[in-house]
mmCIF file of C-alpha atoms and ligand atoms in Angstrom:
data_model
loop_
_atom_site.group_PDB
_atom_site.id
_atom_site.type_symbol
_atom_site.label_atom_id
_atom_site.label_comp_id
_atom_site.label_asym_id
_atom_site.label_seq_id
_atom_site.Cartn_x
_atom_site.Cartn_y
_atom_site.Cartn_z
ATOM 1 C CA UNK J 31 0.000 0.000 0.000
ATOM 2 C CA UNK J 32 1.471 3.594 -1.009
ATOM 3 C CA UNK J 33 0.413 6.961 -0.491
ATOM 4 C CA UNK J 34 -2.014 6.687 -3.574
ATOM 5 C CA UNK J 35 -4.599 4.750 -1.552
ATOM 6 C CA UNK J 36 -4.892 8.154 0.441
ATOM 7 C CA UNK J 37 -4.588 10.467 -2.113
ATOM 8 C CA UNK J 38 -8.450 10.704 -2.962
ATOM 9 C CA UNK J 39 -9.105 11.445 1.134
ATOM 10 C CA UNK J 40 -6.899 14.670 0.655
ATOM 11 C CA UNK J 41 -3.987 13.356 1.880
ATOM 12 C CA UNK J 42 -0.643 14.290 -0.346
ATOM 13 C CA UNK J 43 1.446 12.106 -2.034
ATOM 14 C CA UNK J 44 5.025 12.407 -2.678
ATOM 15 C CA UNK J 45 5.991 12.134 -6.283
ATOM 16 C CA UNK J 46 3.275 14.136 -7.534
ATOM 17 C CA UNK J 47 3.335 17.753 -9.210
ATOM 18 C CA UNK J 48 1.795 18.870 -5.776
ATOM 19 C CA UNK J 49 3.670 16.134 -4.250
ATOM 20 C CA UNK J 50 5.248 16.544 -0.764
ATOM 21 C CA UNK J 51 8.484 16.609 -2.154
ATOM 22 C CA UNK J 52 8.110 19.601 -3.770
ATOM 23 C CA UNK J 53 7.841 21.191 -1.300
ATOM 24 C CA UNK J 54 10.759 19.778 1.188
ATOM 25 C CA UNK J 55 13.565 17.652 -0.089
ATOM 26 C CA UNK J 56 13.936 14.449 1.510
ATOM 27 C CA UNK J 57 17.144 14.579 3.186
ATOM 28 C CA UNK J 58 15.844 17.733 5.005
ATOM 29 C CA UNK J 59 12.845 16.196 6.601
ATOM 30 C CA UNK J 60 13.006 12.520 6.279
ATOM 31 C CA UNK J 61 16.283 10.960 7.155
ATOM 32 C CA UNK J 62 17.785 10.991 11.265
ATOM 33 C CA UNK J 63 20.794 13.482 9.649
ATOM 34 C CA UNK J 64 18.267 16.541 9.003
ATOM 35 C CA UNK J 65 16.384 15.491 12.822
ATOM 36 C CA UNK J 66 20.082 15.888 14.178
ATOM 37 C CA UNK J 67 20.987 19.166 11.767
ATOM 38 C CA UNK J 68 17.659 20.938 12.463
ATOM 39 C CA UNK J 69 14.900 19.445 14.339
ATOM 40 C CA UNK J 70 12.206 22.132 14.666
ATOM 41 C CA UNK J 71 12.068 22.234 10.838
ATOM 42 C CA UNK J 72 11.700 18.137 10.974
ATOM 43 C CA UNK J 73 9.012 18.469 13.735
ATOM 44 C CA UNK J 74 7.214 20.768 12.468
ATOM 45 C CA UNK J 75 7.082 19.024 8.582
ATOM 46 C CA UNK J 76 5.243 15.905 10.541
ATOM 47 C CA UNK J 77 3.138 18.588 12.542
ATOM 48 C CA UNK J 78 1.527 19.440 9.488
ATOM 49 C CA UNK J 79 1.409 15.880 8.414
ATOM 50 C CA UNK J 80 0.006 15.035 11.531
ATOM 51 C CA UNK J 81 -3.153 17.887 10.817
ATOM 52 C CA UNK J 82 -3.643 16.453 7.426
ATOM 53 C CA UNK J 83 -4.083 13.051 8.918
ATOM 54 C CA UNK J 84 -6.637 13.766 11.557
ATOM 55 C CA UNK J 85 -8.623 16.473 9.184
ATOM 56 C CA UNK J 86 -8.796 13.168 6.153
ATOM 57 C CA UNK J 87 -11.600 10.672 5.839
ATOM 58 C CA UNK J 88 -10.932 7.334 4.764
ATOM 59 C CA UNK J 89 -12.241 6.693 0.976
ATOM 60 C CA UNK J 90 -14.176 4.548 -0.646
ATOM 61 C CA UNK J 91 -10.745 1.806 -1.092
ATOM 62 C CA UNK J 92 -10.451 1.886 2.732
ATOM 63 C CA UNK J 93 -13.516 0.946 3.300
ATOM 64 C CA UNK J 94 -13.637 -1.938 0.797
ATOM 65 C CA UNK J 95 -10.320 -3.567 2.408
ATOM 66 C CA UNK J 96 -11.903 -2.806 5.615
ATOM 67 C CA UNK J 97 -14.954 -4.899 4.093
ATOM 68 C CA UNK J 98 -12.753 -7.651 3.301
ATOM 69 C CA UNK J 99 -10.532 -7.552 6.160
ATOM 70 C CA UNK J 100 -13.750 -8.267 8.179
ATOM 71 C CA UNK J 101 -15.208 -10.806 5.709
ATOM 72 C CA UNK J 102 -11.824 -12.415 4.384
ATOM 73 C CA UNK J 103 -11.130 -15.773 7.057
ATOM 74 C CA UNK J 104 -8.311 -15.211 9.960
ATOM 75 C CA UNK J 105 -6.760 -18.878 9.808
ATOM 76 C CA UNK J 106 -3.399 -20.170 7.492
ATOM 77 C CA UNK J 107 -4.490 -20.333 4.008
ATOM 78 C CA UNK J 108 -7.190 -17.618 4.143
ATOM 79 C CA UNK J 109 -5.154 -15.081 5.566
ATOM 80 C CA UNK J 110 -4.881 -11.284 4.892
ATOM 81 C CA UNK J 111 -2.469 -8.630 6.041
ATOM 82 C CA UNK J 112 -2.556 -5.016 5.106
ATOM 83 C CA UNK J 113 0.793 -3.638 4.751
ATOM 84 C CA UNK J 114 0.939 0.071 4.538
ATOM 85 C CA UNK J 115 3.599 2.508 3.600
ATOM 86 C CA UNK J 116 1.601 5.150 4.806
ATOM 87 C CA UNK J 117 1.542 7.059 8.029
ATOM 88 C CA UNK J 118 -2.227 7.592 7.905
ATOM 89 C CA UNK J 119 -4.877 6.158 10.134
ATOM 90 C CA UNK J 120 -7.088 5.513 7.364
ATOM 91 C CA UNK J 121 -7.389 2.111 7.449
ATOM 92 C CA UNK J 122 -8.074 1.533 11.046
ATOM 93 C CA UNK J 123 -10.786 4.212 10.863
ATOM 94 C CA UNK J 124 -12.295 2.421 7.925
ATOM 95 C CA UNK J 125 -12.102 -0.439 10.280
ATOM 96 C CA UNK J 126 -9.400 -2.887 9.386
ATOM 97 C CA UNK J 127 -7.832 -4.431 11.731
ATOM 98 C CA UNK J 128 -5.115 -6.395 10.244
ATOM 99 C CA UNK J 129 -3.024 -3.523 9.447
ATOM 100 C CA UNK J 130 0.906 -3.291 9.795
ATOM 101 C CA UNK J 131 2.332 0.372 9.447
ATOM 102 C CA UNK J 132 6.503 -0.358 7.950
ATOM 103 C CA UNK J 133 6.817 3.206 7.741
ATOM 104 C CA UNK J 134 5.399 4.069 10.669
ATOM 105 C CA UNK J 135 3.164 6.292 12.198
ATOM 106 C CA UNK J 136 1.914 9.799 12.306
ATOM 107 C CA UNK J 137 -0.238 9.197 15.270
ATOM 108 C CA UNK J 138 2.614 8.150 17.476
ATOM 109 C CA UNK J 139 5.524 9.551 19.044
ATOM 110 C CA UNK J 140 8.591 7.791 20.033
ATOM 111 C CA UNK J 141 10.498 8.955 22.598
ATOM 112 C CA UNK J 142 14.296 8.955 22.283
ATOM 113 C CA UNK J 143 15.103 9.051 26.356
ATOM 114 C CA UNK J 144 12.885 6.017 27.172
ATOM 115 C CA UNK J 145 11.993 4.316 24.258
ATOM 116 C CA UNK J 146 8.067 4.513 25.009
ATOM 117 C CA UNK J 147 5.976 4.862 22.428
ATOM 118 C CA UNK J 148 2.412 7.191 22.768
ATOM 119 C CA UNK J 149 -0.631 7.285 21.076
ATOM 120 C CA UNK J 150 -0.039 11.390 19.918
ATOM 121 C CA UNK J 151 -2.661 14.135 17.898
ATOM 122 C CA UNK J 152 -1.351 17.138 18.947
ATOM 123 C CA UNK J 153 2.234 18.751 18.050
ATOM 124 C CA UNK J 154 5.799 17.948 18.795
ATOM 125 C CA UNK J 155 7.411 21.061 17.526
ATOM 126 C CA UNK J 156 6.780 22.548 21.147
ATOM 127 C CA UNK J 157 8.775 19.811 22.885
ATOM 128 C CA UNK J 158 6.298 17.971 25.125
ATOM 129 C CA UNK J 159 7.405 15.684 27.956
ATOM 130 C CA UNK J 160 7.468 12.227 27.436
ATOM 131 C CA UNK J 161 4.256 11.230 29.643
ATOM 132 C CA UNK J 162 6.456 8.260 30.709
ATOM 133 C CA UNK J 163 9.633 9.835 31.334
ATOM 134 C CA UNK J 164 8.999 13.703 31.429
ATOM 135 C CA UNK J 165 11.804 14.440 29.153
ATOM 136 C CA UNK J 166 11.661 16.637 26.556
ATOM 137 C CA UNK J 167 12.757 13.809 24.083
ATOM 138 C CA UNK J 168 9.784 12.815 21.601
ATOM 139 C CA UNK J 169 10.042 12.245 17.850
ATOM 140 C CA UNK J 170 7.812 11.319 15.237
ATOM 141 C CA UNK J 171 7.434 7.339 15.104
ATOM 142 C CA UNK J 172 8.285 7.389 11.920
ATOM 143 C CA UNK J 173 11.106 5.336 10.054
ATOM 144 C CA UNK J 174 13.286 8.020 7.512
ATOM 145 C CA UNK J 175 15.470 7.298 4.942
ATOM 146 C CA UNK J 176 18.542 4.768 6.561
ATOM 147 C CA UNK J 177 16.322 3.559 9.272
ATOM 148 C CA UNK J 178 15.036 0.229 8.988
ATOM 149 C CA UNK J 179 11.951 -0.363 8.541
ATOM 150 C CA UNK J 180 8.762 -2.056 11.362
ATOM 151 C CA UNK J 181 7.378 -5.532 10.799
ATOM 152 C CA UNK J 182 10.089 -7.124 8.430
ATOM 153 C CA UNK J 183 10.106 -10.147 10.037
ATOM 154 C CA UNK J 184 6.183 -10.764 9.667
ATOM 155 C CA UNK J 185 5.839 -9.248 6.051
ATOM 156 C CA UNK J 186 8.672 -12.133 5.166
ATOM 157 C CA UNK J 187 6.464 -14.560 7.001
ATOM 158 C CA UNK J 188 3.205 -13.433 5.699
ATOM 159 C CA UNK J 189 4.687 -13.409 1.593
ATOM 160 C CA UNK J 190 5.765 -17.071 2.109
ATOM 161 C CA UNK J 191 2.090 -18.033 3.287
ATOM 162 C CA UNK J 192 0.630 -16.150 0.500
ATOM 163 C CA UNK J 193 -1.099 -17.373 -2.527
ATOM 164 C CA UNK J 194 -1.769 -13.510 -4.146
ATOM 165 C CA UNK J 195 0.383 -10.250 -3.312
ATOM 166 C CA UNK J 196 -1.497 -6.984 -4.487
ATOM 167 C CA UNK J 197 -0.013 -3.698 -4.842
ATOM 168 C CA UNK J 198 -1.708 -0.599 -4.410
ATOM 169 C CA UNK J 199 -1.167 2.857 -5.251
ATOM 170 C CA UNK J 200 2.448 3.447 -5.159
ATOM 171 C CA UNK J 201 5.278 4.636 -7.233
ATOM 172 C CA UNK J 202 7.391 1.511 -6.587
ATOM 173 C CA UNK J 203 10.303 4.147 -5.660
ATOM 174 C CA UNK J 204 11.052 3.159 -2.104
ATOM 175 C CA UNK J 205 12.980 -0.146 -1.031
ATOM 176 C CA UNK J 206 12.626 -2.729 0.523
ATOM 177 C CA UNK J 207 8.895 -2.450 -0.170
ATOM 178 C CA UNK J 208 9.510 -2.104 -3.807
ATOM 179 C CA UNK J 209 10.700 -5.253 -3.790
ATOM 180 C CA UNK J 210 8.379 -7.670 -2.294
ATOM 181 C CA UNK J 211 6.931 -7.892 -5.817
ATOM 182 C CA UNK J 212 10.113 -9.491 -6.724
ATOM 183 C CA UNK J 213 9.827 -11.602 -3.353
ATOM 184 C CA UNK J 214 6.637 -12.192 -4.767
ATOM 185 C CA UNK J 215 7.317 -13.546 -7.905
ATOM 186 C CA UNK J 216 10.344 -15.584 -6.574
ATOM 187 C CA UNK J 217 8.019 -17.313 -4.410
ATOM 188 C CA UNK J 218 5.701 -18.240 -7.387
ATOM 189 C CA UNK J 219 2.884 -16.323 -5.699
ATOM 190 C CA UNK J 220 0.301 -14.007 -7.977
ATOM 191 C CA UNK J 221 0.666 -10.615 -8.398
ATOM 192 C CA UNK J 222 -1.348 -7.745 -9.109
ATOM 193 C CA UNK J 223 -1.231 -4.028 -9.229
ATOM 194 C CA UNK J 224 -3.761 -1.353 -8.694
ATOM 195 C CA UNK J 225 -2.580 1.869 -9.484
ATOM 196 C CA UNK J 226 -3.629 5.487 -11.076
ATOM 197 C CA UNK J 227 -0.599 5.185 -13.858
ATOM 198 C CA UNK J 228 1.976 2.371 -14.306
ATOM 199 C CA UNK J 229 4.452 2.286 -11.476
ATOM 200 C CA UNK J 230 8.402 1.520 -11.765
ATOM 201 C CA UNK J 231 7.818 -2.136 -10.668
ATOM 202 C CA UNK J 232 5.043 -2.544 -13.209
ATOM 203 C CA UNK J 233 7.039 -4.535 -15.454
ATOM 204 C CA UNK J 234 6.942 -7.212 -12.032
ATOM 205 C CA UNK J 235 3.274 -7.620 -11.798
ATOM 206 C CA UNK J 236 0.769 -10.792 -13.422
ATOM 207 C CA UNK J 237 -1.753 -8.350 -13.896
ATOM 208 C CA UNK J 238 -1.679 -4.464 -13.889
ATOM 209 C CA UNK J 239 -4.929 -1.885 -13.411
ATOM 210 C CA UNK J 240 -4.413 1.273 -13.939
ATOM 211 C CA UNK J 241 -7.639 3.740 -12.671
ATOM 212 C CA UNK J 242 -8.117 5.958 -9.541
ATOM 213 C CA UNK J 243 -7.745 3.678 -6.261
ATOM 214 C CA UNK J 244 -11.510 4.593 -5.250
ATOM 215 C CA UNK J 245 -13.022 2.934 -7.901
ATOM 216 C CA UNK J 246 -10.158 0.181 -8.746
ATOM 217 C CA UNK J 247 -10.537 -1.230 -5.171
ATOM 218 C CA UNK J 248 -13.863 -1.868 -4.324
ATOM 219 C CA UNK J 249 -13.914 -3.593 -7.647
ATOM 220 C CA UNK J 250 -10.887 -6.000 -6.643
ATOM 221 C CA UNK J 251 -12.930 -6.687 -3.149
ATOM 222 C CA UNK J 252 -16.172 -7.378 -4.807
ATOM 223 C CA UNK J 253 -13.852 -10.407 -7.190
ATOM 224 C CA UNK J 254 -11.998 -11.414 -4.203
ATOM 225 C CA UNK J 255 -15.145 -11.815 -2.324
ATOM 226 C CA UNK J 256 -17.215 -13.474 -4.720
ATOM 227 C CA UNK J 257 -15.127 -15.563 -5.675
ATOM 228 C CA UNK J 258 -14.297 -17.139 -2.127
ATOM 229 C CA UNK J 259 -17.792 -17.454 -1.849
ATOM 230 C CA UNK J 260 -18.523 -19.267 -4.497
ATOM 231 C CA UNK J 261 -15.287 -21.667 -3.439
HETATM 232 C C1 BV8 P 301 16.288 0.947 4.566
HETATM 233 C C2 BV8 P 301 7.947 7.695 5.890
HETATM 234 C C3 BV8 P 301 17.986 -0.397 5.363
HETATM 235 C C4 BV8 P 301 8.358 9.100 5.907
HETATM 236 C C5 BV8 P 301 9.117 6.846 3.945
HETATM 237 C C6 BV8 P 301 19.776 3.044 -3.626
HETATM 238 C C7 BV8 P 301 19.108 2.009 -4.273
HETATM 239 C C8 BV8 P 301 18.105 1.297 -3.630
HETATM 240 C C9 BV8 P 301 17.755 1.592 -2.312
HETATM 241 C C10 BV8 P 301 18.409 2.620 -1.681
HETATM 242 C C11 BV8 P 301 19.415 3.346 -2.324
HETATM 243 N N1 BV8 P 301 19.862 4.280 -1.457
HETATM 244 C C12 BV8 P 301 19.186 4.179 -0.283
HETATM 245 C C13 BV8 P 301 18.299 3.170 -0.410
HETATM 246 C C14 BV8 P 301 17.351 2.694 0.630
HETATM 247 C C15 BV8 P 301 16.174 3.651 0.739
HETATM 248 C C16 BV8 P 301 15.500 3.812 -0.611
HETATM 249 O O1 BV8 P 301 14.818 2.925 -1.085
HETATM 250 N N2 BV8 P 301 15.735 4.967 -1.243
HETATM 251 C C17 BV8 P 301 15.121 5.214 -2.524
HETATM 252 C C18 BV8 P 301 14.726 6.676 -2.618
HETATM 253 C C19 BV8 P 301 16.117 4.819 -3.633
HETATM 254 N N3 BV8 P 301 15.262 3.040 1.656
HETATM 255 C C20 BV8 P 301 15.400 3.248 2.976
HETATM 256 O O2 BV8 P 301 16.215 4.005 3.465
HETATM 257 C C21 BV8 P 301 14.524 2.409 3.874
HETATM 258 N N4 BV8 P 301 15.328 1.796 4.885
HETATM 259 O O3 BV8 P 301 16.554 0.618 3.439
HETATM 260 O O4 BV8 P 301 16.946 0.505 5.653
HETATM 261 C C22 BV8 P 301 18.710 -0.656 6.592
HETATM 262 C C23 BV8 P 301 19.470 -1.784 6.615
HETATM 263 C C24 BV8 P 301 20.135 -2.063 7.766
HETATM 264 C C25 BV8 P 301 20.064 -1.205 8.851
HETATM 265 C C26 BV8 P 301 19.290 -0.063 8.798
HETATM 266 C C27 BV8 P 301 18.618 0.223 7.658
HETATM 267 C C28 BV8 P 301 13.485 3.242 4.608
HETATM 268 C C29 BV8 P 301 12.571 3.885 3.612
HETATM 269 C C30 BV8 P 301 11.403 4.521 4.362
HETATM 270 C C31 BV8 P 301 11.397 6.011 4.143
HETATM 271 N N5 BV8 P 301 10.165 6.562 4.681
HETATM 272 N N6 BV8 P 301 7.983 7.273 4.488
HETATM 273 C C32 BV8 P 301 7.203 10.005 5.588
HETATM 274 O O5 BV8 P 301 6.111 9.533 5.224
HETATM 275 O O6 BV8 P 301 7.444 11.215 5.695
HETATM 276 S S1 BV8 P 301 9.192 6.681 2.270
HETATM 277 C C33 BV8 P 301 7.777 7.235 1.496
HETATM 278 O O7 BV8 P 301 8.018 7.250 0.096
HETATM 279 C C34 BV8 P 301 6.604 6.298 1.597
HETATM 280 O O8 BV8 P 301 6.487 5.727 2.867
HETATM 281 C C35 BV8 P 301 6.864 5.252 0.548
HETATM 282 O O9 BV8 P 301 7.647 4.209 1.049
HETATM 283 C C36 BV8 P 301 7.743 5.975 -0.435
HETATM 284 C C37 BV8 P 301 7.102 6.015 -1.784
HETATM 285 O O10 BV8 P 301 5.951 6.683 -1.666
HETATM 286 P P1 BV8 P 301 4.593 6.142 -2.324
HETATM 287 O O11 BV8 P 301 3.727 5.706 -1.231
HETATM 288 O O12 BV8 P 301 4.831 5.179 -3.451
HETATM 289 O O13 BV8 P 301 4.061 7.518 -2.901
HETATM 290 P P2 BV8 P 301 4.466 8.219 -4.269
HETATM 291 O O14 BV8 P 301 4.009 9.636 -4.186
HETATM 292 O O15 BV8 P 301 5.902 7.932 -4.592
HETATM 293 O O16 BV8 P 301 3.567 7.449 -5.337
HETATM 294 C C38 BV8 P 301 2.155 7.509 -5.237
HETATM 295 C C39 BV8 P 301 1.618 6.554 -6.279
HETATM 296 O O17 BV8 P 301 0.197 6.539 -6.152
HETATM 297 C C40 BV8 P 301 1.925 6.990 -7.696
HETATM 298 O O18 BV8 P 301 2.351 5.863 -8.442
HETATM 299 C C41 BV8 P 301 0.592 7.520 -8.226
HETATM 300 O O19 BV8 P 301 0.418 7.235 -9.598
HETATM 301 C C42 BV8 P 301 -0.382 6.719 -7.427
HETATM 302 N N7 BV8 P 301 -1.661 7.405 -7.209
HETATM 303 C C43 BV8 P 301 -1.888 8.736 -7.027
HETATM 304 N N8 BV8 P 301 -3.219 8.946 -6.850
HETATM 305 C C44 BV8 P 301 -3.816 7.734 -6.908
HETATM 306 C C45 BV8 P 301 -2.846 6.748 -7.122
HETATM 307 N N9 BV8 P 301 -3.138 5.444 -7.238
HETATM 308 C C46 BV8 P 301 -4.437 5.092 -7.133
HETATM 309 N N10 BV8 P 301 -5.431 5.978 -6.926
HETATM 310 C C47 BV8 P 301 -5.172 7.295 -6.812
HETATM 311 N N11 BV8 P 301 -6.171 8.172 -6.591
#
């Protein structure tokens, strides 16, 4: 999942003419170098990410994975796991449950003295206390450029168990997640890719669809759906 499945709730992308990138470059808000070199500028980038989050709705292809999350079985060989790239809450408030953020979070901070991590909608820029520690220490909970990536271990896991690995809405630009499609195809699964305009990994997928992620994903539930039912 990329930041194309939020797009259409408001939410920016990156690699877009109005793209997030534009307007900062990456290695002065999103590596642990520009936190170091200047941190109110880097706090106060995922502020403002942080608003756009909490004023977004999820769209119409949250709510369908939320629909099949719900509907799509919980034991080995009927599994489901959303990955996301994204820092949005989206998902959860569409109500899926089996979500796993690699990037991490916009939600959370992360606090450098204690390692806690809170639940967190207001700003950082300010330098709150840690509510476990009281020091001034927090971060965003989010994993920049150089810094490895959450949930490795389990995505690994869950692309060995699968049968079907489906991308959706992103560029294909950021490692390692542009390369489970590779992991993918090594491990024989199927592969398909919902996207608004072919990505850089296209050329990896079984099947590409190219349309806006609103309308491309509900269709893709609907399939998945009926055809489980009808076994
Ligand atoms: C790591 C959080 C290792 C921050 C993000 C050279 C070669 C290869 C790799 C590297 C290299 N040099 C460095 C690397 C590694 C680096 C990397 O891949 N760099 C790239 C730029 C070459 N990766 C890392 O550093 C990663 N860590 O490798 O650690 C390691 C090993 C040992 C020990 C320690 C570490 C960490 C990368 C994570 C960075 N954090 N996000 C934040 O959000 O601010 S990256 C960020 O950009 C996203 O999370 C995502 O991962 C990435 C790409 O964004 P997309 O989601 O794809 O969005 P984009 O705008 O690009 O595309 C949107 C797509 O949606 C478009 O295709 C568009 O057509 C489509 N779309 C638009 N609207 C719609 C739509 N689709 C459908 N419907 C619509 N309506």
């Amino acid at each position: 999942m990329g930041a194309g499945i939020s797009a259409e709730s408001g939410i920016r992308t990156f690699r877009a003419e109005d793209g997030l990138w534009e307007d900062h470059r990456v290695e002065d808000v999103a590596t642990p170098e520009a936190f170091r070199r200047d941190p109110d500028l880097v706090q106060r980038f995922y502020d403002d990410r942080r608003k756009a989050v909490l004023a977004a709705q999820p769209n119409p292809a949250h709510t369908a994975l939320a629909r099949l999350d719900a509907q799509w079985p919980r034991e080995a060989g009927g599994d489901l796991l959303i990955v996301t790239q994204n820092i949005d809450d989206l998902h959860e408030r569409a109500g899926a449950a089996r979500v796993l953020h690699m990037h991490g979070e916009a939600l959370s901070a992360w606090c450098t003295a204690c390692d806690a991590r809170h639940h967190w909608h207001g700003t950082l820029a300010d330098g709150p206390a840690c509510p476990a520690c009281g020091e001034p220490a927090l971060r965003p909970d989010i994993v920049w450029f150089g810094e490895m990536p959450y949930g490795m271990d389990a995505i690994y896991d869950a692309l060995r168990e699968a049968d079907l690995f489906v991308s959706i809405g992103t560029s294909g630009a950021v490692y390692p997640a542009a390369g489970f499609v590779q992991q993918a195809n090594a491990l024989g699964l199927a592969t398909l890719e919902l996207n608004l305009e072919r990505s850089q990994g296209s050329h990896w997928f079984g099947e590409s669809r190219l349309g806006p992620a609103s309308e491309l994903v509900p269709q893709w539930v609907e399939e998945m759906l009926l055809a489980r039912r009808d076994g």
